[in-house]
Coordinates of C-alpha atoms in Angstrom, one line a residue:
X1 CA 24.9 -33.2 37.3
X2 CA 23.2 -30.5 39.5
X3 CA 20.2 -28.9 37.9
X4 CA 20.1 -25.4 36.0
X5 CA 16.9 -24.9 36.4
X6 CA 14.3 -24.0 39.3
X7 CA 11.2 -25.6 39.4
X8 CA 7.9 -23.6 39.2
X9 CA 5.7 -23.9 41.9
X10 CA 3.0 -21.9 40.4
X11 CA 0.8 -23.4 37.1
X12 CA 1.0 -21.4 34.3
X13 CA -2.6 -19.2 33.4
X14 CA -3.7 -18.5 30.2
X15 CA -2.9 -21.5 28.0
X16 CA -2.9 -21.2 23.9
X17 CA -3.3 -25.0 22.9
X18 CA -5.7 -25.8 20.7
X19 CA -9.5 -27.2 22.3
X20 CA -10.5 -30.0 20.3
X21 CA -7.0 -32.1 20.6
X22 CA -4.7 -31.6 23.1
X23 CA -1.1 -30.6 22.1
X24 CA 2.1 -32.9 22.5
X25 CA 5.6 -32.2 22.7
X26 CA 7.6 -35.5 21.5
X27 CA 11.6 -35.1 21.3
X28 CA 13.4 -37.7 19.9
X29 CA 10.5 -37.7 16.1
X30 CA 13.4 -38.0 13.7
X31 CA 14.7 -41.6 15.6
X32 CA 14.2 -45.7 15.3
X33 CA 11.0 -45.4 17.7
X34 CA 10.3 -41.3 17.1
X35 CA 9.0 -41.7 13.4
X36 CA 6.5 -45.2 15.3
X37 CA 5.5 -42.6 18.2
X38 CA 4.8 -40.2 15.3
X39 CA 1.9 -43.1 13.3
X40 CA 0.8 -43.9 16.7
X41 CA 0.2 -40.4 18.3
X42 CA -0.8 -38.0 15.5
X43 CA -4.9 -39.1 15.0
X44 CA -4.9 -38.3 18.9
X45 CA -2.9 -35.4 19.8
X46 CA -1.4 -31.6 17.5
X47 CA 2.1 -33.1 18.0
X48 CA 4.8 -30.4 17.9
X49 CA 8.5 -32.3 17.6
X50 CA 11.9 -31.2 18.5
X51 CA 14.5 -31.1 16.4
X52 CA 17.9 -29.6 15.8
X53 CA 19.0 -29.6 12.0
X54 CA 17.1 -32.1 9.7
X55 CA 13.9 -31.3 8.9
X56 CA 11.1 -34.2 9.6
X57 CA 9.1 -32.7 6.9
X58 CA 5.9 -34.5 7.7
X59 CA 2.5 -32.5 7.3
X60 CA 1.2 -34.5 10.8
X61 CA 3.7 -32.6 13.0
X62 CA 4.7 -28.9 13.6
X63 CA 8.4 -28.6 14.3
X64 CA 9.9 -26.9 16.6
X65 CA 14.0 -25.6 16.3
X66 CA 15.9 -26.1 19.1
X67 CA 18.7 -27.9 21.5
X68 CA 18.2 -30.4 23.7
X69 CA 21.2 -29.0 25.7
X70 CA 21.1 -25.8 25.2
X71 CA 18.8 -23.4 28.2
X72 CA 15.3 -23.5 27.4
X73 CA 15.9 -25.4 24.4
X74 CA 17.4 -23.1 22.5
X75 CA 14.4 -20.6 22.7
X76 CA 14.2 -17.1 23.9
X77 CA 12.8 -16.5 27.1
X78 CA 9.1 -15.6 25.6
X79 CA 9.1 -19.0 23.3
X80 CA 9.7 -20.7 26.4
X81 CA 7.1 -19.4 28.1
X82 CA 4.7 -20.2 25.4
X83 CA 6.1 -23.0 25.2
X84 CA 5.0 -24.1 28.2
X85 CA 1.8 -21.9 27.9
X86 CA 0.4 -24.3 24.8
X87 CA 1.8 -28.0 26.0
X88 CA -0.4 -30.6 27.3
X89 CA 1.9 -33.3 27.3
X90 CA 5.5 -34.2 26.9
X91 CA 7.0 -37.5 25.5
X92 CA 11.1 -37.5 25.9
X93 CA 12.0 -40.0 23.5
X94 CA 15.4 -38.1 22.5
X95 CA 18.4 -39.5 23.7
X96 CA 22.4 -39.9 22.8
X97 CA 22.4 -43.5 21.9
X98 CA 25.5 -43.6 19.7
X99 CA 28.4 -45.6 22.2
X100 CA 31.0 -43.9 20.0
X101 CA 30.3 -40.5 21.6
X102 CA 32.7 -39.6 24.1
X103 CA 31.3 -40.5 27.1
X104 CA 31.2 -37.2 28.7
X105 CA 28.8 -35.6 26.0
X106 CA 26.6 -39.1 26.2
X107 CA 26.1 -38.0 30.1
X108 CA 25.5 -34.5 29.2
X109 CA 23.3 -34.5 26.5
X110 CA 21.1 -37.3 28.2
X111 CA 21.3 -35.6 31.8
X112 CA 20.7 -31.9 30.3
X113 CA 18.0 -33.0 28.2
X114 CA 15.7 -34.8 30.7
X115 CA 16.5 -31.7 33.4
X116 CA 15.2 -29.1 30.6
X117 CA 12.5 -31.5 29.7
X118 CA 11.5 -32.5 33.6
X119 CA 11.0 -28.0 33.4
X120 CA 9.4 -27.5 30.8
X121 CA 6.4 -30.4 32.1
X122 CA 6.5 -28.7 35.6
X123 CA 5.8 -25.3 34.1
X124 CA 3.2 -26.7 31.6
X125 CA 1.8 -28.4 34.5
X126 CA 2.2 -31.3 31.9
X127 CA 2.5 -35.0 32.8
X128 CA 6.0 -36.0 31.7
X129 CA 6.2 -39.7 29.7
X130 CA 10.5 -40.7 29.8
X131 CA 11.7 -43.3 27.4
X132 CA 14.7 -44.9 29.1
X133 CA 15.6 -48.7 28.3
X134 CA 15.1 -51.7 30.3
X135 CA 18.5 -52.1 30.1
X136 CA 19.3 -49.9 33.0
X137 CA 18.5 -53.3 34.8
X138 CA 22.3 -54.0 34.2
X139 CA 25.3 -52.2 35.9
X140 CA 28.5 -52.3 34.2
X141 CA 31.6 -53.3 36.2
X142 CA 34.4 -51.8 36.6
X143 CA 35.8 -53.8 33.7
X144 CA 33.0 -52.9 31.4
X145 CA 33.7 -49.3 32.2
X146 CA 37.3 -49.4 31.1
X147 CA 36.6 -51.6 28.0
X148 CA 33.0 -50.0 26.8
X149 CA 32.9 -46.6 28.1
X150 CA 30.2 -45.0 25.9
X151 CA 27.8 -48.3 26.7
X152 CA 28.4 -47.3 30.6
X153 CA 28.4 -44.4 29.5
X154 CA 24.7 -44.2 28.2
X155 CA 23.5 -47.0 30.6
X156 CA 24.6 -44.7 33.8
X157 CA 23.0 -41.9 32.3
X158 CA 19.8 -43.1 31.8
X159 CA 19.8 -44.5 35.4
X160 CA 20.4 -41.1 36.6
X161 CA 17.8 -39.4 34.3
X162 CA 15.7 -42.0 36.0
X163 CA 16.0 -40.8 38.9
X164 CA 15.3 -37.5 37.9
X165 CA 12.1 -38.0 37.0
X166 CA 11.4 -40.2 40.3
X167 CA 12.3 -37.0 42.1
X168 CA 10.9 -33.9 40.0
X169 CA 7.4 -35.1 41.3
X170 CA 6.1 -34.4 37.7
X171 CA 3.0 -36.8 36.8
X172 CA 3.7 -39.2 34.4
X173 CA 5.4 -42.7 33.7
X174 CA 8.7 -44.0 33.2
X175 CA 8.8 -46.1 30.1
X176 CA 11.6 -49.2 29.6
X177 CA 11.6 -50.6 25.7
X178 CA 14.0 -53.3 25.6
X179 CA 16.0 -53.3 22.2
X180 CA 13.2 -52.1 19.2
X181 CA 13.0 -54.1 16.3
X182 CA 11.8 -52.9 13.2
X183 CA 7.6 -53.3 12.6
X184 CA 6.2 -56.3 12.9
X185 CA 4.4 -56.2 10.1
X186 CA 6.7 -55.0 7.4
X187 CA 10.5 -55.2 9.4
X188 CA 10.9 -51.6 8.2
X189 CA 12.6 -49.4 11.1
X190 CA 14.1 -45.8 10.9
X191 CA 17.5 -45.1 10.9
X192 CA 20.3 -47.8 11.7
X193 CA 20.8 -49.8 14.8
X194 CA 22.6 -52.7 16.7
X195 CA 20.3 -54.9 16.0
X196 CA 19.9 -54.6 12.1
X197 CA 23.9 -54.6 11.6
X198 CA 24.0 -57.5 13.9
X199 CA 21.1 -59.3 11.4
X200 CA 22.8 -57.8 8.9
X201 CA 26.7 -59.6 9.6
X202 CA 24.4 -63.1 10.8
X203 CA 22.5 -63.1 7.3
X204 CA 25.9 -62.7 5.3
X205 CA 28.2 -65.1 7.8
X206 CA 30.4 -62.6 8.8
X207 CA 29.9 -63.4 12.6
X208 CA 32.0 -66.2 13.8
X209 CA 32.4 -65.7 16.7
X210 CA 29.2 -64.6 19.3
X211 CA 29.4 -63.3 22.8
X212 CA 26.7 -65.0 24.9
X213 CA 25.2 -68.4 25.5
X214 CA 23.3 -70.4 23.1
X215 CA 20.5 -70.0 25.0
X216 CA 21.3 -66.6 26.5
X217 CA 18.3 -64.7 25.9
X218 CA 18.0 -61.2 23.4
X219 CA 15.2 -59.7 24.5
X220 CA 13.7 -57.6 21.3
X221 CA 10.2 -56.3 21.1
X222 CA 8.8 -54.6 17.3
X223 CA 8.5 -50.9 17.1
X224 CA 4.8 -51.4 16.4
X225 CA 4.1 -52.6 19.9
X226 CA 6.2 -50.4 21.6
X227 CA 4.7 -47.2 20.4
X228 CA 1.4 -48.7 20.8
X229 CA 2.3 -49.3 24.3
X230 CA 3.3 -45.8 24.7
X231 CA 0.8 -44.4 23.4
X232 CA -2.1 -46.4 25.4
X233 CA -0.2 -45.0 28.5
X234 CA -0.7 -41.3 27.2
X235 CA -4.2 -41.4 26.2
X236 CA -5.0 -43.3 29.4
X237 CA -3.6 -40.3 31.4
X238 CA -1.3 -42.7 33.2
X239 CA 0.0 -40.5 35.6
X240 CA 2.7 -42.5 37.5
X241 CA 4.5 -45.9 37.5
X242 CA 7.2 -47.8 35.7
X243 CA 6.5 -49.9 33.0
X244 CA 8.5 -52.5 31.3
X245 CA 8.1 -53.0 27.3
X246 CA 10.1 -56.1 27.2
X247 CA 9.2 -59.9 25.7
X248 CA 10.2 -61.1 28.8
X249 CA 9.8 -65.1 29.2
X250 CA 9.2 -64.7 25.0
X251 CA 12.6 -63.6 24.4
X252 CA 14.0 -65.9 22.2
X253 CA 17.8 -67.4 22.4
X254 CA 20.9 -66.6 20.9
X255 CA 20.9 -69.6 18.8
X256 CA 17.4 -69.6 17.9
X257 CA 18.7 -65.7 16.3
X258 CA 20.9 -67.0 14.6
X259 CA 19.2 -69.7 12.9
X260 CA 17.0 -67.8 11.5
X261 CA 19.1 -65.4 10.3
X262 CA 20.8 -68.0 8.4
X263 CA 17.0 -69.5 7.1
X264 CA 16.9 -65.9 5.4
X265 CA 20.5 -66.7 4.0
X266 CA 19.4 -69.7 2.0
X267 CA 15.8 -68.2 0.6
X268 CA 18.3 -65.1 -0.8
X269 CA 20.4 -67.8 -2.4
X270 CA 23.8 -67.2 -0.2
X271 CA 25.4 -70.6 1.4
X272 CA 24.2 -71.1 4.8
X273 CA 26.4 -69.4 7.0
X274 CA 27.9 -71.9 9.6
X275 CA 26.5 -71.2 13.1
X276 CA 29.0 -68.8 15.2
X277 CA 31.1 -70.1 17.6
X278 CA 29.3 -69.0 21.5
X279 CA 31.6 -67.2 24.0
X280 CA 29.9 -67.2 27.5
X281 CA 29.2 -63.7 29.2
X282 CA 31.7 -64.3 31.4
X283 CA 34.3 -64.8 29.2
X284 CA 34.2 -61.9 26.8
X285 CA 36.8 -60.0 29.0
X286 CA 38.9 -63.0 29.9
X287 CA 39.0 -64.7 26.6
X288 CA 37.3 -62.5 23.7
X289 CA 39.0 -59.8 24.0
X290 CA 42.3 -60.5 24.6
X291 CA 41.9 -62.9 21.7
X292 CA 40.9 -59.5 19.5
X293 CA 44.0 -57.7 20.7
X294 CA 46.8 -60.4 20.6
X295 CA 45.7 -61.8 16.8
X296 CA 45.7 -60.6 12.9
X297 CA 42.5 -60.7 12.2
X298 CA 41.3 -57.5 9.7
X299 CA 41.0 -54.9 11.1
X300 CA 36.9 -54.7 10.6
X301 CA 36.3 -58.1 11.9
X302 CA 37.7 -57.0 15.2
X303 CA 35.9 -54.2 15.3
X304 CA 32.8 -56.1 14.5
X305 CA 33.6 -58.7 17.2
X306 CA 34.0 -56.2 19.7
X307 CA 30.9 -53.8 19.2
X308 CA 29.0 -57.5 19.5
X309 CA 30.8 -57.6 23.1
X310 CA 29.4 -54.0 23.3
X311 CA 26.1 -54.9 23.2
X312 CA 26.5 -57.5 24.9
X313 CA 26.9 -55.8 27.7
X314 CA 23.9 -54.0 27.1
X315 CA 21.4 -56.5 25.5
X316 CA 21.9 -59.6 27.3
X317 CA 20.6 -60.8 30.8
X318 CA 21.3 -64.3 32.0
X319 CA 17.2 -64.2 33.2
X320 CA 14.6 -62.8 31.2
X321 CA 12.9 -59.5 32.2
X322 CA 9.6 -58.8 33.5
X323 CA 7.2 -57.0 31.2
X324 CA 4.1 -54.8 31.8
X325 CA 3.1 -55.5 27.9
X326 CA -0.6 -56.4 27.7
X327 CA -1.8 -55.0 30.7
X328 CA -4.2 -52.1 31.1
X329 CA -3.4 -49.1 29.4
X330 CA -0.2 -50.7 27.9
X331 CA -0.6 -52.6 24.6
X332 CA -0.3 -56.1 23.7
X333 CA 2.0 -58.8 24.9
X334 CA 3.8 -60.5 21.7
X335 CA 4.0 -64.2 21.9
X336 CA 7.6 -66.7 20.6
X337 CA 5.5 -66.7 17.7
X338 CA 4.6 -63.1 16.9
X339 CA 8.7 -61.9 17.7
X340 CA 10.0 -64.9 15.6
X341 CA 7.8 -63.8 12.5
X342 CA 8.7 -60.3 13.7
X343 CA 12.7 -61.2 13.3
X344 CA 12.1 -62.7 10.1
X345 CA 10.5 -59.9 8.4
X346 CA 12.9 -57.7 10.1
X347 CA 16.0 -59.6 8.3
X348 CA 13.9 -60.2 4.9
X349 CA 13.7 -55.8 5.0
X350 CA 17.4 -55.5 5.7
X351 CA 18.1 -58.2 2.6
X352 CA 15.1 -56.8 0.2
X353 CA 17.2 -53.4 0.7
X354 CA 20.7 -55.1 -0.6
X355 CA 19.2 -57.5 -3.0
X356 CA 21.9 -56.3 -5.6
X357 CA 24.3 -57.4 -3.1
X358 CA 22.5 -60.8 -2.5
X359 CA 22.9 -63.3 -5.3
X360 CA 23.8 -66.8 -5.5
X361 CA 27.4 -65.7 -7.0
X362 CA 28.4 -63.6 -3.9
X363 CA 29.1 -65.8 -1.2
X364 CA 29.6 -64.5 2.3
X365 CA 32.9 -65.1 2.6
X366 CA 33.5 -62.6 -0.5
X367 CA 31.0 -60.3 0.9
X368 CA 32.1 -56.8 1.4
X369 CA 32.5 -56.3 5.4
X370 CA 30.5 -53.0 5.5
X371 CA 27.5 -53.8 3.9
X372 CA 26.1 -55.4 7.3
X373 CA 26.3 -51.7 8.4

């Protein structure tokens, strides 16, 4: 997607951001790792977030009204301008992430968005920070295109915004979170995500079958550690490089997931659920789905079965990642240890928010189907 804008050559004189703290544009505030970046970033930095329609209503940001798509965000020519006047430093967190989107607006939202943003930083003469996903470290197949298209959809435009960045020549870092849990602390986490419905249908057996490997890897990392991460890179001034906020050789297996997940079953009172069945990776097209199509199964379990091949797609790698976690400027690495704890408390939150639904006289099988959503 060409680009609309021109960038400036010239720095902009005359800037209005406040002296004692420098200012911070963060997109993206309102998402899973947005409201994290938010804790992390505000004792540092006069944040000023993005949004479009729902309010943040926090007293630790200013927001700013506006469209990610839209030319200059939305703002007239003279908010732009002082806009780019007051901004010391942009964090892009915002993104289209939802695979039921139709593919074209996934590539046009994420594409437009990092072009206006990738302006706004050269103007400002502001280092750029880009949150992409690790999992751009997978390209989907032709196959995967035809059968996922808003997974190849989102994956191929973060690539490309990638390589935006890469060559804009703004200072800054690229940033790769592999899938964010909730904290690590509490398992709280904004919003709904894969992950949590995935916990979610594990906790309440209504996963039978699994695409993936016993032992194929998920690579998760809290939200506590990945805006910690983030925001070590921006107070160091990081000003180039890529960096990869995975667990890399701590990513624990599929099985290992779903064990505990079923632990969390049994200390709720619900039957454990039976472990799921594993389909290999390279059987989900072959086998999985064509199984989905040809059979009876309700309607939501097939739907279920196939966003789990969805994310497969996304979420799984047959070898673990690398990870910059840990070193300078970049956080802390979490151990086996600190992500199984991490996974526990994450499903204990998702069950401590249904416990009407979780009682010894509801077993999974009677369970409604949505409430893993």
């Amino acid at each position: 997607m060409p680009s609309d804008n021109q960038r400036l050559a010239l720095l902009p004189v005359g800037r209005t951001g406040r002296l004692d703290r420098p200012s911070l544009l963060l997109t993206g505030g309102s998402g899973v790792l947005g409201r994290a970046l938010i804790d992390e970033l505000s004792p540092d930095f006069d944040l000023l977030c993005l949004r479009r329609d729902t309010p943040l209503r926090d007293p630790r940001v200013r927001e700013l009204q506006g469209d990610l798509v839209a030319p200059r965000l939305g703002l007239s020519p003279r908010a732009w301008h002082e806009l780019a006047l007051e901004v010391d430093v942009v964090l892009h967190c915002a993104a289209e992430t939802d695979w039921r989107t139709p593919p074209q607006d996934i590539t046009r939202t994420n594409l437009r968005g990092a072009d206006t943003v990738l302006d706004l930083a050269a103007r400002a003469d502001a280092p750029l920070y880009l949150v992409s996903t690790a999992f751009v470290a997978n390209t989907p197949t032709e196959e995967d295109r035809r059968h996922f298209p808003g997974a190849a959809a989102y994956l191929d435009s973060m690539a490309r915004a990638e390589q935006m960045t890469r060559e804009a020549g703004v200072p800054g870092a690229i940033v790769r979170p592999s899938v964010v849990m909730g904290d690590s602390g509490s398992g709280r986490i904004a919003g709904r995500q894969g992950l949590t419905r995935m916990i979610g249908s594990m906790v309440l057996g209504q996963a039978p079958v699994l695409p993936g490997a016993p032992a194929t890897r998920i690579d998760m990392v809290p939200r506590d550690y990945v805006s910690r991460a983030i925001g070590d890179l921006v107070r160091g001034g990081v000003a180039d490089g890529e960096y990869w906020l995975t667990a890399g050789q701590e990513a624990m297996g599929l099985r290992e997931f779903a064990d505990v997940c079923a632990d969390v079953a049994v200390r709720h009172g619900l039957p454990r659920p039976q472990r799921p069945r594993f389909i290999p990776a390279d059987a989900v097209h072959r086998l999985l789905l064509p199984m989905l199509a040809g059979t009876s199964l309700p309607a939501s379990l097939r739907r279920r079965l196939e966003y789990y091949a969805e994310l497969l797609l996304v979420f799984q790698r047959e070898l673990p990642f690398g990870t910059s976690l840990g070193e300078p400027d970049c956080g802390t690495r979490p151990t086996r240890t600190d992500l199984r704890a991490a996974l526990v408390r994450n499903a204990e939150s998702w069950a401590g928010d249904r416990a009407g639904l979780l009682s010894p006289n509801r077993s999974a099988a009677t369970a409604p189907m949505e409430v893993a959503s």
